[in-house]
Coordinates of C-alpha atoms in Angstrom, one line a residue:
X1 CA 24.3 2.1 32.8
X2 CA 20.6 1.3 32.1
X3 CA 19.1 0.9 28.7
X4 CA 17.0 4.0 29.2
X5 CA 20.0 6.1 30.0
X6 CA 21.9 4.7 27.0
X7 CA 19.0 5.7 24.8
X8 CA 19.4 9.3 25.9
X9 CA 23.2 9.5 25.7
X10 CA 24.1 13.1 24.8
X11 CA 26.8 14.1 22.4
X12 CA 29.9 14.7 24.5
X13 CA 32.5 17.3 23.8
X14 CA 35.1 14.5 23.7
X15 CA 35.4 12.9 20.3
X16 CA 36.9 9.8 21.9
X17 CA 34.0 9.3 24.2
X18 CA 31.5 9.6 21.4
X19 CA 33.5 7.3 19.2
X20 CA 33.7 4.6 21.9
X21 CA 29.9 4.7 22.5
X22 CA 28.9 4.8 18.8
X23 CA 31.5 2.2 17.6
X24 CA 30.2 -0.2 20.2
X25 CA 26.5 0.4 19.4
X26 CA 26.9 0.4 15.6
X27 CA 29.3 -2.6 15.5
X28 CA 32.2 -0.8 13.9
X29 CA 34.7 -3.4 12.9
X30 CA 32.1 -6.1 12.8
X31 CA 29.5 -4.8 10.3
X32 CA 31.3 -4.2 7.0
X33 CA 28.8 -1.8 5.6
X34 CA 29.1 0.9 8.3
X35 CA 32.1 3.0 7.8
X36 CA 33.9 5.8 9.7
X37 CA 36.2 8.4 8.1
X38 CA 38.6 10.4 10.3
X39 CA 40.0 13.7 9.1
X40 CA 41.5 16.8 10.4
X41 CA 40.0 20.2 9.4
X42 CA 42.5 22.8 10.2
X43 CA 43.3 21.9 13.8
X44 CA 40.0 20.2 14.5
X45 CA 39.5 16.5 14.4
X46 CA 36.3 15.3 12.7
X47 CA 34.8 11.9 12.2
X48 CA 32.2 11.0 9.5
X49 CA 29.9 8.0 10.0
X50 CA 28.1 6.6 6.9
X51 CA 26.7 3.4 5.4
X52 CA 28.1 2.1 2.2
X53 CA 25.5 2.0 -0.5
X54 CA 23.4 4.8 1.1
X55 CA 25.9 7.7 1.0
X56 CA 26.1 9.6 -2.3
X57 CA 29.8 9.3 -3.0
X58 CA 29.9 12.4 -5.3
X59 CA 28.4 14.7 -2.7
X60 CA 30.7 13.3 0.0
X61 CA 33.7 13.8 -2.2
X62 CA 32.9 17.4 -2.8
X63 CA 32.3 18.1 0.9
X64 CA 35.6 16.5 1.8
X65 CA 37.4 18.6 -0.8
X66 CA 36.0 21.8 0.7
X67 CA 36.7 20.7 4.3
X68 CA 40.3 19.9 3.4
X69 CA 40.8 23.4 2.0
X70 CA 39.9 25.0 5.4
X71 CA 42.9 26.7 7.1
X72 CA 43.7 26.6 10.8
X73 CA 43.1 30.3 11.1
X74 CA 39.6 29.9 9.8
X75 CA 38.5 27.8 12.8
X76 CA 37.8 28.8 16.3
X77 CA 35.1 28.7 18.9
X78 CA 31.7 27.1 18.1
X79 CA 33.2 25.1 15.2
X80 CA 29.9 23.4 14.6
X81 CA 28.4 26.8 13.8
X82 CA 31.2 27.5 11.4
X83 CA 30.7 24.2 9.6
X84 CA 26.9 24.5 9.7
X85 CA 26.7 28.1 8.4
X86 CA 29.7 28.3 6.1
X87 CA 32.0 25.3 5.3
X88 CA 29.7 22.4 4.6
X89 CA 28.2 23.2 1.2
X90 CA 25.1 21.1 1.5
X91 CA 21.5 22.3 1.8
X92 CA 20.1 19.3 3.7
X93 CA 22.0 19.6 7.0
X94 CA 20.6 19.5 10.5
X95 CA 22.1 19.6 14.0
X96 CA 21.4 17.1 16.8
X97 CA 22.4 16.7 20.4
X98 CA 22.0 12.9 21.3
X99 CA 23.9 9.8 20.2
X100 CA 20.6 8.0 19.9
X101 CA 19.3 10.4 17.2
X102 CA 22.8 10.3 15.6
X103 CA 22.6 6.5 15.2
X104 CA 19.0 6.6 14.0
X105 CA 19.8 9.0 11.2
X106 CA 23.0 7.2 10.2
X107 CA 21.0 3.9 9.9
X108 CA 18.5 5.5 7.6
X109 CA 21.3 6.6 5.3
X110 CA 22.4 10.0 6.4
X111 CA 26.0 11.0 7.0
X112 CA 26.9 12.0 10.6
X113 CA 29.7 14.4 11.4
X114 CA 31.2 14.5 14.9
X115 CA 33.4 17.5 15.8
X116 CA 36.0 17.3 18.6
X117 CA 35.2 19.7 21.4
X118 CA 31.5 20.2 20.4
X119 CA 28.4 18.7 22.0
X120 CA 26.5 19.1 18.8
X121 CA 26.8 16.8 15.8
X122 CA 25.8 17.6 12.2
X123 CA 23.7 15.3 9.9
X124 CA 23.9 15.5 6.1
X125 CA 21.0 14.0 4.3
X126 CA 23.0 12.8 1.3
X127 CA 21.6 9.3 1.0
X128 CA 20.6 7.6 -2.2
X129 CA 18.5 4.5 -2.6
X130 CA 18.9 2.0 -5.4
X131 CA 15.4 1.7 -6.8
X132 CA 13.7 0.8 -10.1
X133 CA 12.3 3.5 -12.3
X134 CA 8.6 4.4 -12.1
X135 CA 6.7 2.0 -14.3
X136 CA 3.0 1.1 -14.8
X137 CA 1.7 -1.2 -12.0
X138 CA 0.9 -4.7 -13.4
X139 CA -2.5 -4.8 -11.5
X140 CA -3.7 -1.3 -12.5
X141 CA -3.0 -1.0 -16.2
X142 CA -4.9 1.4 -18.4
X143 CA -5.1 1.7 -22.2
X144 CA -4.8 5.4 -22.3
X145 CA -3.3 7.7 -19.7
X146 CA -0.3 8.0 -17.4
X147 CA 1.9 4.9 -17.3
X148 CA 4.0 5.8 -14.3
X149 CA 3.7 4.1 -10.9
X150 CA 5.0 4.2 -7.4
X151 CA 8.3 2.5 -6.5
X152 CA 9.9 1.3 -3.3
X153 CA 11.4 4.8 -2.7
X154 CA 9.3 6.9 -0.3
X155 CA 10.7 10.3 -1.6
X156 CA 10.1 9.3 -5.2
X157 CA 6.5 8.4 -4.3
X158 CA 5.7 11.6 -2.5
X159 CA 7.3 13.5 -5.4
X160 CA 5.1 11.7 -8.0
X161 CA 2.0 12.8 -6.0
X162 CA 3.2 16.3 -5.4
X163 CA 3.7 16.6 -9.2
X164 CA 0.0 16.2 -9.6
X165 CA -1.1 18.4 -6.6
X166 CA 1.0 21.5 -6.5
X167 CA -0.9 22.9 -3.5
X168 CA 0.9 24.4 -0.5
X169 CA -1.8 22.8 1.7
X170 CA -0.7 19.3 0.8
X171 CA 0.8 17.9 4.0
X172 CA 3.3 15.0 4.4
X173 CA 3.8 14.1 8.1
X174 CA 6.6 11.6 8.6
X175 CA 7.2 9.3 11.6
X176 CA 9.2 6.1 12.2
X177 CA 7.6 2.7 13.0
X178 CA 9.4 -0.3 14.3
X179 CA 11.9 -0.5 17.1
X180 CA 14.5 -2.1 15.0
X181 CA 13.5 -1.4 11.4
X182 CA 12.7 2.3 12.0
X183 CA 10.7 2.4 8.8
X184 CA 9.6 5.8 7.5
X185 CA 5.8 6.1 7.4
X186 CA 4.1 9.3 5.9
X187 CA 0.6 10.5 6.4
X188 CA -0.6 12.6 3.4
X189 CA -3.7 14.8 3.4
X190 CA -4.9 18.2 2.2
X191 CA -4.9 20.5 5.3
X192 CA -8.1 22.4 4.4
X193 CA -10.0 19.4 3.0
X194 CA -9.3 16.2 4.9
X195 CA -11.1 15.2 8.1
X196 CA -8.6 16.3 10.8
X197 CA -10.2 13.9 13.3
X198 CA -9.3 11.0 11.0
X199 CA -5.8 12.4 10.5
X200 CA -5.2 12.5 14.3
X201 CA -6.8 9.1 14.8
X202 CA -4.4 7.5 12.2
X203 CA -1.4 9.3 13.7
X204 CA -2.3 8.1 17.1
X205 CA -2.6 4.5 15.9
X206 CA 0.7 4.6 14.1
X207 CA 2.4 6.1 17.1
X208 CA 1.0 3.3 19.3
X209 CA 2.6 0.5 17.2
X210 CA 5.0 -1.5 19.3
X211 CA 6.8 -4.0 17.1
X212 CA 10.4 -4.9 16.2
X213 CA 10.0 -4.1 12.5
X214 CA 7.6 -4.0 9.6
X215 CA 9.4 -5.7 6.8
X216 CA 6.0 -6.4 5.2
X217 CA 5.5 -2.7 5.3
X218 CA 2.0 -1.5 4.2
X219 CA 0.2 -4.8 5.1
X220 CA 1.6 -4.8 8.6
X221 CA 0.6 -1.1 9.0
X222 CA -3.0 -1.9 7.8
X223 CA -3.4 -4.7 10.4
X224 CA -2.3 -2.3 13.2
X225 CA -4.6 0.4 11.9
X226 CA -7.7 -1.8 11.5
X227 CA -7.0 -3.9 14.6
X228 CA -7.7 -7.6 15.1
X229 CA -10.1 -8.8 12.5
X230 CA -10.9 -12.0 10.8
X231 CA -13.1 -10.3 8.2
X232 CA -11.7 -11.3 4.7
X233 CA -12.9 -8.1 3.0
X234 CA -10.2 -5.4 2.7
X235 CA -10.7 -2.5 5.0
X236 CA -8.4 -0.1 3.2
X237 CA -7.7 0.4 -0.5
X238 CA -4.3 0.0 -2.1
X239 CA -3.0 1.8 -5.2
X240 CA 0.3 1.9 -7.0
X241 CA -0.9 4.7 -9.4
X242 CA 0.0 8.4 -8.5
X243 CA -3.0 9.7 -10.3
X244 CA -5.4 7.5 -8.3
X245 CA -3.6 8.6 -5.1
X246 CA -4.0 12.3 -6.1
X247 CA -7.7 12.1 -6.9
X248 CA -8.4 10.5 -3.5
X249 CA -6.5 13.3 -1.8
X250 CA -8.6 15.8 -3.6
X251 CA -11.7 13.9 -2.5
X252 CA -10.6 14.3 1.1
X253 CA -9.1 10.9 1.8
X254 CA -6.1 10.4 4.0
X255 CA -3.2 8.4 2.5
X256 CA -0.4 6.5 4.1
X257 CA 2.9 6.0 2.4
X258 CA 5.4 3.4 3.7
X259 CA 9.0 3.3 2.7
X260 CA 10.1 0.2 0.8
X261 CA 6.5 -0.3 -0.5
X262 CA 5.1 0.7 -3.9
X263 CA 1.6 0.5 -2.6
X264 CA -0.2 3.5 -0.9
X265 CA -2.9 3.0 1.6
X266 CA -6.2 5.0 1.0
X267 CA -8.5 5.6 4.0
X268 CA -11.3 5.5 4.6
X269 CA -12.5 2.9 2.0
X270 CA -15.8 1.2 1.3
X271 CA -16.7 -1.9 -0.7
X272 CA -17.4 0.2 -3.7
X273 CA -14.0 1.9 -3.7
X274 CA -12.6 -1.5 -4.5
X275 CA -14.7 -2.0 -7.7
X276 CA -13.7 1.3 -9.5
X277 CA -10.8 1.5 -11.9
X278 CA -8.8 4.4 -13.4
X279 CA -9.7 3.2 -16.9
X280 CA -13.3 4.3 -16.4
X281 CA -12.1 7.9 -16.0
X282 CA -9.8 7.7 -19.1
X283 CA -12.8 7.2 -21.4
X284 CA -15.9 9.2 -22.1
X285 CA -18.6 9.1 -19.4
X286 CA -20.8 6.8 -21.4
X287 CA -18.0 4.4 -22.2
X288 CA -16.8 4.6 -18.6
X289 CA -20.3 3.8 -17.3
X290 CA -20.5 0.8 -19.7
X291 CA -17.1 -0.5 -18.5
X292 CA -18.2 -0.1 -14.9
X293 CA -21.4 -2.1 -15.4
X294 CA -19.6 -4.8 -17.3
X295 CA -17.2 -5.1 -14.3
X296 CA -20.1 -5.1 -11.8
X297 CA -21.8 -7.9 -13.7
X298 CA -18.5 -9.9 -13.8
X299 CA -18.0 -9.5 -10.0
X300 CA -21.6 -10.5 -9.3
X301 CA -21.3 -13.5 -11.6
X302 CA -18.1 -14.6 -9.9
X303 CA -20.0 -14.7 -6.6
X304 CA -23.4 -16.2 -7.3
X305 CA -23.2 -18.1 -10.7
X306 CA -21.5 -21.4 -9.6
X307 CA -23.6 -21.9 -6.4
X308 CA -26.8 -20.8 -8.2
X309 CA -26.1 -23.4 -11.0
X310 CA -25.3 -26.0 -8.4
X311 CA -28.6 -25.3 -6.7
X312 CA -30.6 -25.6 -9.9
X313 CA -28.9 -28.8 -10.9
X314 CA -29.4 -30.4 -7.4
X315 CA -33.1 -29.4 -7.5
X316 CA -34.2 -29.6 -11.1
X317 CA -37.8 -28.7 -10.0
X318 CA -36.5 -25.1 -9.7
X319 CA -35.5 -24.9 -13.4
X320 CA -38.1 -23.3 -15.7
X321 CA -39.0 -25.2 -18.9
X322 CA -37.3 -22.5 -21.0
X323 CA -34.0 -23.1 -19.1
X324 CA -34.0 -26.9 -19.3
X325 CA -30.7 -26.8 -21.1
X326 CA -29.0 -25.8 -17.8
X327 CA -29.1 -29.4 -16.7
X328 CA -26.0 -31.7 -16.5
X329 CA -25.4 -33.9 -19.6
X330 CA -22.6 -35.8 -17.9
X331 CA -22.4 -35.6 -14.1
X332 CA -18.9 -37.1 -13.8
X333 CA -17.6 -39.7 -11.3
X334 CA -17.8 -37.6 -8.2
X335 CA -20.5 -35.3 -6.6
X336 CA -20.9 -31.9 -8.3
X337 CA -20.2 -30.0 -5.1
X338 CA -16.9 -31.8 -4.7
X339 CA -16.1 -31.1 -8.3
X340 CA -16.5 -27.4 -7.7
X341 CA -14.3 -27.5 -4.6
X342 CA -11.6 -29.5 -6.4
X343 CA -11.8 -27.1 -9.4
X344 CA -11.6 -24.1 -7.1
X345 CA -8.5 -25.5 -5.4
X346 CA -7.0 -26.4 -8.8
X347 CA -7.6 -22.8 -10.0
X348 CA -5.8 -21.4 -7.0
X349 CA -2.9 -23.8 -7.5
X350 CA -2.6 -22.7 -11.1
X351 CA -2.7 -19.1 -10.0
X352 CA 0.1 -19.7 -7.5
X353 CA 2.1 -21.7 -10.0
X354 CA 1.8 -18.9 -12.5
X355 CA 3.2 -16.5 -10.0
X356 CA 6.1 -18.7 -9.0
X357 CA 6.9 -20.1 -12.5
X358 CA 9.8 -18.5 -14.3
X359 CA 8.7 -16.4 -17.3
X360 CA 10.3 -18.7 -20.0
X361 CA 8.3 -21.6 -18.6
X362 CA 4.9 -19.9 -18.0
X363 CA 3.6 -20.7 -21.5
X364 CA 4.4 -24.3 -21.0
X365 CA 2.7 -24.3 -17.6
X366 CA -0.4 -22.8 -19.2
X367 CA -0.5 -25.5 -21.9
X368 CA -0.1 -28.3 -19.3
X369 CA -2.9 -26.8 -17.2
X370 CA -5.2 -26.5 -20.2
X371 CA -4.7 -30.0 -21.4
X372 CA -4.7 -31.8 -18.1
X373 CA -7.4 -30.0 -16.3
X374 CA -9.5 -28.7 -19.2
X375 CA -9.6 -31.7 -21.5
X376 CA -8.3 -34.9 -19.9
X377 CA -10.1 -34.3 -16.5
X378 CA -13.4 -34.1 -18.4
X379 CA -12.7 -37.0 -20.7
X380 CA -11.9 -39.4 -17.8
X381 CA -15.0 -38.3 -16.0
X382 CA -13.4 -36.4 -13.1
X383 CA -15.2 -33.2 -13.9
X384 CA -18.4 -32.3 -15.7
X385 CA -18.0 -29.9 -18.6
X386 CA -20.5 -27.6 -17.1
X387 CA -18.5 -27.3 -13.9
X388 CA -15.4 -26.2 -15.9
X389 CA -17.6 -23.7 -17.9
X390 CA -19.2 -22.0 -14.9
X391 CA -16.0 -21.9 -12.9
X392 CA -14.2 -20.4 -15.8
X393 CA -16.8 -17.7 -16.0
X394 CA -16.5 -17.1 -12.3
X395 CA -12.7 -16.9 -12.7
X396 CA -13.0 -14.3 -15.4
X397 CA -15.2 -12.2 -13.1
X398 CA -12.7 -12.6 -10.3
X399 CA -9.8 -11.4 -12.4
X400 CA -11.9 -8.5 -13.7
X401 CA -12.1 -7.2 -10.1
X402 CA -9.8 -4.1 -9.8
X403 CA -8.8 -4.8 -6.2
X404 CA -6.7 -8.0 -5.8
X405 CA -7.6 -8.1 -2.1
X406 CA -11.4 -7.9 -2.9
X407 CA -11.1 -10.7 -5.5
X408 CA -9.5 -13.0 -2.9
X409 CA -12.3 -12.2 -0.4
X410 CA -14.9 -12.8 -3.1
X411 CA -13.3 -16.2 -3.8
X412 CA -13.8 -17.2 -0.1
X413 CA -17.4 -16.0 -0.3
X414 CA -18.0 -18.2 -3.3
X415 CA -16.6 -21.2 -1.5
X416 CA -18.9 -20.5 1.4
X417 CA -22.0 -20.3 -0.9
X418 CA -21.0 -23.5 -2.6
X419 CA -20.7 -25.4 0.7
X420 CA -23.9 -24.0 2.1
X421 CA -25.8 -24.7 -1.1
X422 CA -24.3 -28.2 -1.5
X423 CA -25.3 -29.3 2.1
X424 CA -28.6 -27.4 2.6
X425 CA -30.0 -26.6 -0.8
X426 CA -32.1 -23.6 -1.3
X427 CA -32.2 -22.6 2.5
X428 CA -28.4 -22.9 2.5
X429 CA -28.1 -20.7 -0.5
X430 CA -30.4 -18.0 0.8
X431 CA -28.9 -18.1 4.3
X432 CA -25.4 -17.9 2.8
X433 CA -26.3 -14.8 0.8
X434 CA -28.1 -13.2 3.7
X435 CA -25.1 -13.9 6.0
X436 CA -22.6 -12.3 3.6
X437 CA -24.8 -9.2 3.2
X438 CA -25.3 -9.0 7.0
X439 CA -21.5 -9.1 7.5
X440 CA -20.9 -6.4 4.9
X441 CA -23.6 -4.2 6.4
X442 CA -22.2 -4.5 9.9
X443 CA -18.6 -3.9 8.8
X444 CA -17.0 -0.5 9.4
X445 CA -13.7 0.6 8.0
X446 CA -12.2 3.2 10.4
X447 CA -15.7 4.4 11.6
X448 CA -16.9 4.3 7.9
X449 CA -19.9 2.1 6.9
X450 CA -18.5 -0.4 4.5
X451 CA -21.6 -0.6 2.2
X452 CA -22.1 3.2 1.9
X453 CA -23.9 4.6 -0.1
X454 CA -26.1 1.5 -0.3
X455 CA -26.3 1.1 3.5
X456 CA -26.9 3.8 4.8
X457 CA -28.6 4.9 1.7
X458 CA -27.2 8.0 0.0
X459 CA -28.8 8.9 -3.4
X460 CA -26.0 11.2 -4.6
X461 CA -23.3 8.7 -3.7
X462 CA -25.1 5.8 -5.2
X463 CA -25.7 7.7 -8.4
X464 CA -22.0 8.4 -8.7
X465 CA -21.1 4.8 -8.2
X466 CA -23.7 3.4 -10.6
X467 CA -23.0 5.9 -13.4
X468 CA -19.7 7.5 -14.3
X469 CA -20.9 11.1 -14.3
X470 CA -18.9 13.8 -16.2
X471 CA -16.2 15.5 -14.1
X472 CA -17.7 19.0 -14.5
X473 CA -20.9 17.7 -12.8
X474 CA -19.0 16.4 -9.8
X475 CA -19.3 19.6 -7.7
X476 CA -19.3 17.9 -4.3
X477 CA -16.9 15.7 -2.5
X478 CA -18.2 12.3 -1.3
X479 CA -19.9 12.9 2.0
X480 CA -18.5 9.7 3.5
X481 CA -15.1 11.3 4.0
X482 CA -16.6 14.1 6.1
X483 CA -14.3 16.6 4.6
X484 CA -13.9 20.2 5.9
X485 CA -14.8 21.6 2.5
X486 CA -17.5 19.8 0.6
X487 CA -17.2 21.8 -2.6
X488 CA -14.8 20.7 -5.3
X489 CA -15.3 23.6 -7.7

């Protein structure tokens, strides 16, 4: 029998035939976690398929108790209808007609019921997933406001969002991605607000994915949606906060939830979506605008401050008399550009070490890094003190960037500017800055200009980005999402 025919194997009236096919495909007797329970309901033989750890034992026990109480006289023709309508006391029950669908649902945690003499099987969605409780994301903390966050449970994540948008027009369309992993992926949008062309485009790209599995979940999905690209800048925005996800749905964005991932994909996204933070909307508009500008300055400083200082030091004729103190007091033993590159690599090594260091040793690791790199490296002449100072300022700006993906892209941009400035001086610095701006201007995220509202220019959008306007004054949705209904109030 060909693989195509096996994939379309129908449920046969013979329980033995179904058992032979399913036991072989599911590896019954080989895989310890897939179980089969045989029982007799009245005069009918029934087989239950389940996965240990997924099936809710309390619900299964109650169903088995009710089935065991059924008498022979209460069964007859169309037994699946009797079970479906009367004797299986569970609200999440569906009927299927193929063995392929039966296996797919069992493998995602449902309980399958085969009934002897029937060509229809029943599926009970009584699965449970071991997961952590919703807690505040480490990368999106706020001082005041909600402190819950998404988890690796898809149903819990959609519920956290639904709790904030109790609108009957909120849609969650589910599909499975991965030939082997069969990972649940959900597209979320407001039916009367979102751009339906974008919804259909995303659905089409998801359905076209041909891969064994997506164990890296949302990141793999992003790469299939965006396509082949070597652009370091993030084309979609991630969030682990339900309130951030909800506000983007209300603005007209389309969200993608992936099972096993606590991160939700927000589309479309521009560069300026990555520099906003929930904390700005948890304060008064004036304070929120101040926080936003401080963050902007930090991001700009992290990009241009080290290469600009390197340029001025290499060409002291560019330094005004009032800024003469910017010069180097102690150049160190190696060229300044090499010092910056070594310090950048050392900073990344410390970051990775901090991630992989056990918590009880993290403080000791920080002390070692401070003493060895901060003090001893300067005393022995390996680094100039100014190099450490300006790189530390750039690092602070990097860590102040709300989007982790954007901060990593900005670090690569800083390295590019350092190299171009170190080799070519002022022309290299200017060309590097122009090249980065040109790349950003030409970049599009799912048919969306990446530098909007700066390029193309949009006054209302730019005003909203530069200043945190009061919510009552935000009467329009951002035009970049091309929503069906532009009015928010």
